mmCIF file of N, CA and C in Angstrom:
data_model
loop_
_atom_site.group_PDB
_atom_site.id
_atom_site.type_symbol
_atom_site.label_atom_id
_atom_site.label_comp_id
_atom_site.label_asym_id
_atom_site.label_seq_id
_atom_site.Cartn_x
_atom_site.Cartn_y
_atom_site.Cartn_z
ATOM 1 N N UNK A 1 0.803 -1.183 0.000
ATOM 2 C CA UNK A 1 0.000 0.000 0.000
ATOM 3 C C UNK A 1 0.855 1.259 0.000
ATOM 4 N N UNK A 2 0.366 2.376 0.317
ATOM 5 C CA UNK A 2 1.063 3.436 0.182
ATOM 6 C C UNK A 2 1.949 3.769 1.310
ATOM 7 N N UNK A 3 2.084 2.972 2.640
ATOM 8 C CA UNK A 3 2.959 3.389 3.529
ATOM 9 C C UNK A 3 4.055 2.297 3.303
ATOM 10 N N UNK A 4 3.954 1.187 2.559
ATOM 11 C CA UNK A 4 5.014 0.768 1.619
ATOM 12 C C UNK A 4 6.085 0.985 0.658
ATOM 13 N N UNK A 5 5.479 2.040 0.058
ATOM 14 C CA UNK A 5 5.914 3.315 -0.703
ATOM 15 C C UNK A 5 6.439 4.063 0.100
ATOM 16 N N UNK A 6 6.133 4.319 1.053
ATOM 17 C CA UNK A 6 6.709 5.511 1.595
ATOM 18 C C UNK A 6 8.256 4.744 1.966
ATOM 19 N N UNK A 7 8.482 4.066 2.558
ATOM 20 C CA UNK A 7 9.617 3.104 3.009
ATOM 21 C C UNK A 7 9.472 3.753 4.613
ATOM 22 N N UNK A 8 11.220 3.716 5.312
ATOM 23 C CA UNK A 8 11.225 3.941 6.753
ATOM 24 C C UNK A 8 11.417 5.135 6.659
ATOM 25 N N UNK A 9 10.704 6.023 7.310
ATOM 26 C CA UNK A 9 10.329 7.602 7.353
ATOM 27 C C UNK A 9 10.670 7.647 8.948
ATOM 28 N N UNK A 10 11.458 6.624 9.818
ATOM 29 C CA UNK A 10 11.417 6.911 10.970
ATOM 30 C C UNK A 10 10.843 6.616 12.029
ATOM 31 N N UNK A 11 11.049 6.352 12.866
ATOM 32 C CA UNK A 11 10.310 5.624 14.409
ATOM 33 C C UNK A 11 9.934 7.049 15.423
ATOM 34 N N UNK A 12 9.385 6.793 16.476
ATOM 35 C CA UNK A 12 8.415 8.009 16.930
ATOM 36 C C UNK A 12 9.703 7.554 18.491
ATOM 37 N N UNK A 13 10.110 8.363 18.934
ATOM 38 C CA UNK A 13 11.059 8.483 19.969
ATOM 39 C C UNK A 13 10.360 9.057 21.761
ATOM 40 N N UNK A 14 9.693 7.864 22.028
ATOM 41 C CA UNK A 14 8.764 8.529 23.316
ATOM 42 C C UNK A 14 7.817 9.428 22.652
ATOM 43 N N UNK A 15 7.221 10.601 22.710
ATOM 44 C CA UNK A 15 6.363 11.257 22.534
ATOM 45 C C UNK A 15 6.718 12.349 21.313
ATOM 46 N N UNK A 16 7.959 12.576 21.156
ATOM 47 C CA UNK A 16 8.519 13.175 20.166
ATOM 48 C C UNK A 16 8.326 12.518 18.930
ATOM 49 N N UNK A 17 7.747 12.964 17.540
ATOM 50 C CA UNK A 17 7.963 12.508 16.475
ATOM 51 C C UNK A 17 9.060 12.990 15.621
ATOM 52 N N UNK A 18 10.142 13.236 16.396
ATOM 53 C CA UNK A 18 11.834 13.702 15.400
ATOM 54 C C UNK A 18 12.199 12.920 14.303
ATOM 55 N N UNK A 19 12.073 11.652 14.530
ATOM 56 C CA UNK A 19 12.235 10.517 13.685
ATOM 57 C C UNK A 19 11.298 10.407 12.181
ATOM 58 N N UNK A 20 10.155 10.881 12.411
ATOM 59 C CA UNK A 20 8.925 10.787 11.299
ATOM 60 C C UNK A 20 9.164 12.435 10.808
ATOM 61 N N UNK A 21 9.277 13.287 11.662
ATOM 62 C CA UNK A 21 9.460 14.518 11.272
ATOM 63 C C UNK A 21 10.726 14.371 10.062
ATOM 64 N N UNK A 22 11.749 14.205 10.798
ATOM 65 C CA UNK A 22 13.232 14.100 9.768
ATOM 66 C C UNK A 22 12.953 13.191 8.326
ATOM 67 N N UNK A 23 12.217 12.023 8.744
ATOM 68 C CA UNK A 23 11.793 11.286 7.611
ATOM 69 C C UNK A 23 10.583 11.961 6.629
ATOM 70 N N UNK A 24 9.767 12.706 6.721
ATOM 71 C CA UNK A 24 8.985 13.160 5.882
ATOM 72 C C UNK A 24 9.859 14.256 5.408
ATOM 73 N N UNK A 25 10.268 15.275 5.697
ATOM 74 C CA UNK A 25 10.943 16.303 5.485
ATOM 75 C C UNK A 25 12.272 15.654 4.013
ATOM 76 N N UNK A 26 12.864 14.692 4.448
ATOM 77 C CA UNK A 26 13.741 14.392 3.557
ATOM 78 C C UNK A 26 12.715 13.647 2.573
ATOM 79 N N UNK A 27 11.991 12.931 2.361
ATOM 80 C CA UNK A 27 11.212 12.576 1.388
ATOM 81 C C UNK A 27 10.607 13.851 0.357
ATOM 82 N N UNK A 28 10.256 15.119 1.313
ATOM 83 C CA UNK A 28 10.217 16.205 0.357
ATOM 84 C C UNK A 28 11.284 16.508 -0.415
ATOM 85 N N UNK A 29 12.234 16.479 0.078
ATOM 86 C CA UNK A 29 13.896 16.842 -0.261
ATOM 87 C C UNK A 29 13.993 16.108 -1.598
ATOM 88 N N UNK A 30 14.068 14.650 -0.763
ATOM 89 C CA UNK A 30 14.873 13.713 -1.869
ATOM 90 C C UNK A 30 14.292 12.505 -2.483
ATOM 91 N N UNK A 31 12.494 12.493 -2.099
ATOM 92 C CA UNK A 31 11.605 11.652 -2.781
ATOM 93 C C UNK A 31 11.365 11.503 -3.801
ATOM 94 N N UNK A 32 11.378 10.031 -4.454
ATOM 95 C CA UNK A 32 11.002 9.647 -5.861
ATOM 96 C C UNK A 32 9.290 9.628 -6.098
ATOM 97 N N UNK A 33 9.255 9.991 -6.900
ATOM 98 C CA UNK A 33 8.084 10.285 -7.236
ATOM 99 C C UNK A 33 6.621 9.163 -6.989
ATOM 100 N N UNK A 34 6.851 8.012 -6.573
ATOM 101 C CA UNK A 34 6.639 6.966 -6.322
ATOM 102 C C UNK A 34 6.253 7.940 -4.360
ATOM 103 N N UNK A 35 7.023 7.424 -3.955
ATOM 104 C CA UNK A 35 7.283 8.066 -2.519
ATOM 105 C C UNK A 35 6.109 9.522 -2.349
ATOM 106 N N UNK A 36 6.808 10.309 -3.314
ATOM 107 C CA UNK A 36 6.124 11.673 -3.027
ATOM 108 C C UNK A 36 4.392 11.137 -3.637
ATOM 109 N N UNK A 37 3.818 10.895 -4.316
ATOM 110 C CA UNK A 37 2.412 10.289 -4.858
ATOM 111 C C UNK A 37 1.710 9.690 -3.934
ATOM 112 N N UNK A 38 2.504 8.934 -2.668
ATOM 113 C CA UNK A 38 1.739 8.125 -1.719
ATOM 114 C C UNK A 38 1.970 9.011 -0.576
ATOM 115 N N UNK A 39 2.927 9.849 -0.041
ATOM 116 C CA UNK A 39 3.078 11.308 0.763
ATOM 117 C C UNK A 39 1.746 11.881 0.552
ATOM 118 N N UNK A 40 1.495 12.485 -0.980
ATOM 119 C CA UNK A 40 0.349 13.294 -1.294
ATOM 120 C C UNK A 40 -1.129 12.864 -1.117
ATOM 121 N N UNK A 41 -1.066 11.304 -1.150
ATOM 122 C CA UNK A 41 -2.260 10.630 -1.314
ATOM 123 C C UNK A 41 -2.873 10.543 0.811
ATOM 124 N N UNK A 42 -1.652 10.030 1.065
ATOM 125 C CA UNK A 42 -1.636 9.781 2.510
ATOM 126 C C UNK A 42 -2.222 10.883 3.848
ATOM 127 N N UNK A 43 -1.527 12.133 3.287
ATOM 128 C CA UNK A 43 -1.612 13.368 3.782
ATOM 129 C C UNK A 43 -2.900 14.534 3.163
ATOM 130 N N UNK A 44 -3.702 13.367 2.317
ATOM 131 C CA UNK A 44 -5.034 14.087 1.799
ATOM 132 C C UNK A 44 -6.487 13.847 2.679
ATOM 133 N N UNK A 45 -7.329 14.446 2.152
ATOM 134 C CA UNK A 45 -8.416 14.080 3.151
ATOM 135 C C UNK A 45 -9.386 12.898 2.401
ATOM 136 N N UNK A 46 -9.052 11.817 1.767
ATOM 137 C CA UNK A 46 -9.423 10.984 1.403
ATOM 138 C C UNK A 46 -8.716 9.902 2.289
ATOM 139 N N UNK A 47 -7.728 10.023 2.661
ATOM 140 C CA UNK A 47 -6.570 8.368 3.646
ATOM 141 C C UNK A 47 -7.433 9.590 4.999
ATOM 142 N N UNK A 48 -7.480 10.323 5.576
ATOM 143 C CA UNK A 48 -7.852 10.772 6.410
ATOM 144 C C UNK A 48 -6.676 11.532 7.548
ATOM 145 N N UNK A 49 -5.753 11.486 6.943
ATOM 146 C CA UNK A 49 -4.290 12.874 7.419
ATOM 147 C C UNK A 49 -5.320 14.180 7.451
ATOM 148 N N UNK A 50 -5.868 14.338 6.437
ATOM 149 C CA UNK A 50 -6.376 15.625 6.278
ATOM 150 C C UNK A 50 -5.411 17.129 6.942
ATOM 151 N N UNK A 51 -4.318 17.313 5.751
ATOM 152 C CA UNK A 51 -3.342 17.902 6.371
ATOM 153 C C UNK A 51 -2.834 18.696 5.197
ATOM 154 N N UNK A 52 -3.239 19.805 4.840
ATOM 155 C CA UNK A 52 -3.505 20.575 3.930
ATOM 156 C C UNK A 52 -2.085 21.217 3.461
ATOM 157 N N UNK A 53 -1.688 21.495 4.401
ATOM 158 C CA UNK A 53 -0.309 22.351 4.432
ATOM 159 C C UNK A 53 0.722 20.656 3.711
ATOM 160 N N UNK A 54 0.589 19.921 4.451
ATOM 161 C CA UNK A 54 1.554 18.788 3.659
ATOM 162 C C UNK A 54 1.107 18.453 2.549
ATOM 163 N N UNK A 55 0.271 18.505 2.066
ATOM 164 C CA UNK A 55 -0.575 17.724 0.649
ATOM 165 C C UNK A 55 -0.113 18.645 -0.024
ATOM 166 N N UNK A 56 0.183 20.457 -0.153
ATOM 167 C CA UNK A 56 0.619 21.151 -1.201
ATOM 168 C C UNK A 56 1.697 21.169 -1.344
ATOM 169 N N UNK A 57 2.884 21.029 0.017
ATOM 170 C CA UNK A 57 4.067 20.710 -0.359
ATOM 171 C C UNK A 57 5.011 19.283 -0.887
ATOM 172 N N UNK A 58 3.918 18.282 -0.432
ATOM 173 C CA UNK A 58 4.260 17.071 -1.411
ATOM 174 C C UNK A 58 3.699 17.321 -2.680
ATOM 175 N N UNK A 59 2.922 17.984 -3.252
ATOM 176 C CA UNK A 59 2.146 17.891 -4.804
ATOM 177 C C UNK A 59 3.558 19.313 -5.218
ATOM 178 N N UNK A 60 3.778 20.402 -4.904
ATOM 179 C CA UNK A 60 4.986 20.915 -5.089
ATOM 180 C C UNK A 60 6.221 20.219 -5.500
ATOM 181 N N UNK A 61 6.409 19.322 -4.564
ATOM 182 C CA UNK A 61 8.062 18.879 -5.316
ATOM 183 C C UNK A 61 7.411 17.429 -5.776
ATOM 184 N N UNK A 62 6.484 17.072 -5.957
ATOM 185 C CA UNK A 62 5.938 16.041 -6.594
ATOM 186 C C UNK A 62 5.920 16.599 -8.208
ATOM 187 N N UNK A 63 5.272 17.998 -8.562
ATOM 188 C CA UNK A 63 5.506 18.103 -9.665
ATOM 189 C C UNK A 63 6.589 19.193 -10.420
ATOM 190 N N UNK A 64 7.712 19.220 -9.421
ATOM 191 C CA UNK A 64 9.139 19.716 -10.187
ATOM 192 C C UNK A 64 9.546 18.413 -10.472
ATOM 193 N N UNK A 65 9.443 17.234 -9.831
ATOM 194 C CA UNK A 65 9.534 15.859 -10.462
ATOM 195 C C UNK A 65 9.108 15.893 -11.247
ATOM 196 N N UNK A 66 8.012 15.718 -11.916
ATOM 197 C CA UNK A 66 7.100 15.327 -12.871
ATOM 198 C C UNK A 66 8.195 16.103 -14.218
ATOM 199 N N UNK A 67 8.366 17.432 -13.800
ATOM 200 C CA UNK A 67 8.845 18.746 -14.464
ATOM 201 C C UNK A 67 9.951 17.978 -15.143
ATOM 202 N N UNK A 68 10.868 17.512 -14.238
ATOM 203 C CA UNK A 68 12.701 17.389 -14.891
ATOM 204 C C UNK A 68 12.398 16.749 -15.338
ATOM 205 N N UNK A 69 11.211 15.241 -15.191
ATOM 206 C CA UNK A 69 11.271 13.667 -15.865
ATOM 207 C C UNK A 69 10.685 13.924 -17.122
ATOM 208 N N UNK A 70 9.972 14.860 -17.272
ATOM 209 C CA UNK A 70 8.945 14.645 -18.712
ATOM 210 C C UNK A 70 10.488 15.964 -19.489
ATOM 211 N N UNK A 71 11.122 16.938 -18.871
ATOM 212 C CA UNK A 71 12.008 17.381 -19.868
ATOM 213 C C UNK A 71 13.531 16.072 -20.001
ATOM 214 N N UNK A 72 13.453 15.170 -19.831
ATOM 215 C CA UNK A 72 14.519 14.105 -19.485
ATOM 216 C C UNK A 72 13.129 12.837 -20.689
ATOM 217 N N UNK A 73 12.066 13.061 -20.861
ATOM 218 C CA UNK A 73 11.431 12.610 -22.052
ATOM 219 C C UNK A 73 10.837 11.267 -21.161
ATOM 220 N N UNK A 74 11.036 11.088 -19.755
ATOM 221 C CA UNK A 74 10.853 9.797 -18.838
ATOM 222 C C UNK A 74 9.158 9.781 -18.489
ATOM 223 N N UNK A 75 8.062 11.060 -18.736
ATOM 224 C CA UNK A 75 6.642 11.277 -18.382
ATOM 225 C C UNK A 75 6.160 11.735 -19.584
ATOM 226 N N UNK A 76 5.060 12.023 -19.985
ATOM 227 C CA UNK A 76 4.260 12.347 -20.863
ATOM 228 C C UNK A 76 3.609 13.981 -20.343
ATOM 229 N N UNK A 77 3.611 14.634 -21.456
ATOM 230 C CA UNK A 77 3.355 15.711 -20.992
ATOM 231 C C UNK A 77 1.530 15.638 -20.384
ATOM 232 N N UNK A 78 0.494 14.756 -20.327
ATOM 233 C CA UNK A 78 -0.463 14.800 -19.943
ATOM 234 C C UNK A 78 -0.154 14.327 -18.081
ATOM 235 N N UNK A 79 1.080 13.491 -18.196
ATOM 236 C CA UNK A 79 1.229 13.395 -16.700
ATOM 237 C C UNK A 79 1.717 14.161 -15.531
ATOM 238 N N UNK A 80 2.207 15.385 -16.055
ATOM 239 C CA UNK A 80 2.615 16.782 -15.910
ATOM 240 C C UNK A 80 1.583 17.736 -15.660
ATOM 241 N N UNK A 81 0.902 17.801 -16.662
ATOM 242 C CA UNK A 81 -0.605 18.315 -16.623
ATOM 243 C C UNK A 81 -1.855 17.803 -15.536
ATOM 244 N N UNK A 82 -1.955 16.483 -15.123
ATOM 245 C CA UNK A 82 -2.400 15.989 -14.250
ATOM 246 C C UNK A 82 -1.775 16.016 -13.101
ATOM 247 N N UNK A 83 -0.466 16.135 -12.759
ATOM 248 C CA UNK A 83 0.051 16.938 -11.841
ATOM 249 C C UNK A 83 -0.159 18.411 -11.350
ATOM 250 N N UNK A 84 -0.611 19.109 -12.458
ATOM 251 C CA UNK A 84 -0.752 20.718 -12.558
ATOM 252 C C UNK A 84 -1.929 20.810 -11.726
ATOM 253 N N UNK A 85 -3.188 19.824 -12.368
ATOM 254 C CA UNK A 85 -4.275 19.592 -11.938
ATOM 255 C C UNK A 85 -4.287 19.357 -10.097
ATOM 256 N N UNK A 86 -3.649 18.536 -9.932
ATOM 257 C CA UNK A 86 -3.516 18.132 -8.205
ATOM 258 C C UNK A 86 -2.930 18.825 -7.854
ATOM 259 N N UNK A 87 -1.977 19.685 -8.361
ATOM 260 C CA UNK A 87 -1.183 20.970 -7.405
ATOM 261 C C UNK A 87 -2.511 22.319 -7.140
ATOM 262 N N UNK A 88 -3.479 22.001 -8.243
ATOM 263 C CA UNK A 88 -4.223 23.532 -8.011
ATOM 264 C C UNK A 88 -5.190 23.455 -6.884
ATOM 265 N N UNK A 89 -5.824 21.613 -6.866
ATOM 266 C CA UNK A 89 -6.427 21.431 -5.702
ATOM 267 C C UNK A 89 -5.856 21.907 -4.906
ATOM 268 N N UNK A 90 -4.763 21.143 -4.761
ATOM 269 C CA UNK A 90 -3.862 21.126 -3.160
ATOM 270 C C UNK A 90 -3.894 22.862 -2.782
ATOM 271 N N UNK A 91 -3.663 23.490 -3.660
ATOM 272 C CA UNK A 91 -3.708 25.496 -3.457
ATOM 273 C C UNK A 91 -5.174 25.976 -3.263
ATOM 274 N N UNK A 92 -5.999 25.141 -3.511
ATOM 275 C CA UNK A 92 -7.571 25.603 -3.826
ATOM 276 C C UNK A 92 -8.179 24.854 -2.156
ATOM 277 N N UNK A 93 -7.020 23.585 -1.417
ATOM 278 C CA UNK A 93 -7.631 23.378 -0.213
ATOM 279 C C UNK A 93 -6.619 24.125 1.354
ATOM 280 N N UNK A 94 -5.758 25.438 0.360
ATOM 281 C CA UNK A 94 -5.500 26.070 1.595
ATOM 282 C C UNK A 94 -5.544 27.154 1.623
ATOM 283 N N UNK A 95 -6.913 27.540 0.419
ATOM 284 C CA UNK A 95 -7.440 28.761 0.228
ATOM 285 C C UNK A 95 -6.362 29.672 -0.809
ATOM 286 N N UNK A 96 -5.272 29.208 -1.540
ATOM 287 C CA UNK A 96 -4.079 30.254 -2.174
ATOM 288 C C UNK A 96 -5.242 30.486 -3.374
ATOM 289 N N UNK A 97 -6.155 31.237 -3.680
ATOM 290 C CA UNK A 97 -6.865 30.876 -4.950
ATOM 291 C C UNK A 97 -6.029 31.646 -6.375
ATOM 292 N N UNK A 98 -5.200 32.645 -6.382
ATOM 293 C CA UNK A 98 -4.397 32.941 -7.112
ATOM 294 C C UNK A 98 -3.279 31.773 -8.068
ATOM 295 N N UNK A 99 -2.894 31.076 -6.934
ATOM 296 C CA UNK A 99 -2.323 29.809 -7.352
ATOM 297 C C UNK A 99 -2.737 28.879 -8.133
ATOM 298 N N UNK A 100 -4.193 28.735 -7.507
ATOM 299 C CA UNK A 100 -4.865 27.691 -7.761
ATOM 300 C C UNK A 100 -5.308 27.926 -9.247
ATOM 301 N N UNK A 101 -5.782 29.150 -9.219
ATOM 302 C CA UNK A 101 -6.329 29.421 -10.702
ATOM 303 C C UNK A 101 -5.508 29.344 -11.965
ATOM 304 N N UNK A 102 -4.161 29.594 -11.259
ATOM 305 C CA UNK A 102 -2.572 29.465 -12.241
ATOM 306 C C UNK A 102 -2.487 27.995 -12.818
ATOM 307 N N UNK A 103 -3.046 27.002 -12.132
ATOM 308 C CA UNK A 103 -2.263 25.590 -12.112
ATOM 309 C C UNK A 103 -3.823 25.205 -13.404
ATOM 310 N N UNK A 104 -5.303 25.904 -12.740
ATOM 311 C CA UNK A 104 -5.929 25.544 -14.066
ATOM 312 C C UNK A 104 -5.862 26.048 -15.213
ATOM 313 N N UNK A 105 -5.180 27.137 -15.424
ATOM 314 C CA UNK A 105 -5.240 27.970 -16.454
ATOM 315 C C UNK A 105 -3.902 26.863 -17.527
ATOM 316 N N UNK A 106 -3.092 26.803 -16.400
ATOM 317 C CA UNK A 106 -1.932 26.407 -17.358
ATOM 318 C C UNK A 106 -2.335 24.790 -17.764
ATOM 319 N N UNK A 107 -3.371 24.128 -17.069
ATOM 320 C CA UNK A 107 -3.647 22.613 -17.674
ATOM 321 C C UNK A 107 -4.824 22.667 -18.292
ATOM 322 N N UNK A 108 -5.501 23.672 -18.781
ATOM 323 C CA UNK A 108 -6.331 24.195 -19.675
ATOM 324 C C UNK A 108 -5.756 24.371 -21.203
ATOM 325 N N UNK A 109 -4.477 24.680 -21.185
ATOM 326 C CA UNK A 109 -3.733 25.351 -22.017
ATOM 327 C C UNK A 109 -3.627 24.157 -23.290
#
């Protein structure tokens, strides 16, 4: 499932989550797109994270991924675009509506 994907993001240290903290944080950093897709899915209000602020910054470097792989010829430009699409949600569920309207305009295009 998707916390399979995610791999070890870290153990919870007594009451402190440093361990899951450090591990999500570097998955933003240095997550494969695989990783970041189940981050975004996990941290949405469909798995029930419902965690708004993480869902736009995993769909963020989820689709500068998308970005380098489809100019590297590795994605299709509709999978880029459907990325565009889930980044405008993700801006449209923390109210940025400027953003949001950017991400449909440009997968309109």
């Amino acid at each position: 499932g998707l916390f399979t994907k995610l791999g070890d993001i870290g153990t919870l240290k007594g009451k402190v989550p440093t361990g899951v903290t450090a591990g999500i944080l570097r998955l933003l950093r240095y997550g494969s797109r695989a990783q970041l897709e189940a981050l975004a899915e996990l941290a949405g209000k469909e798995e029930g994270f419902d965690d708004a602020g993480l869902t736009l910054e995993a769909r963020k470097r989820l689709q500068r991924v998308l970005e380098k792989a489809h100019k590297a010829g590795k994605v299709t430009e509709e999978e880029v675009l459907d990325g565009v699409l889930e980044l405008g949600v993700a801006h449209m569920w923390m109210h940025e509506w400027n953003q949001c309207s950017e991400c449909y305009k440009r997968a309109k295009e």
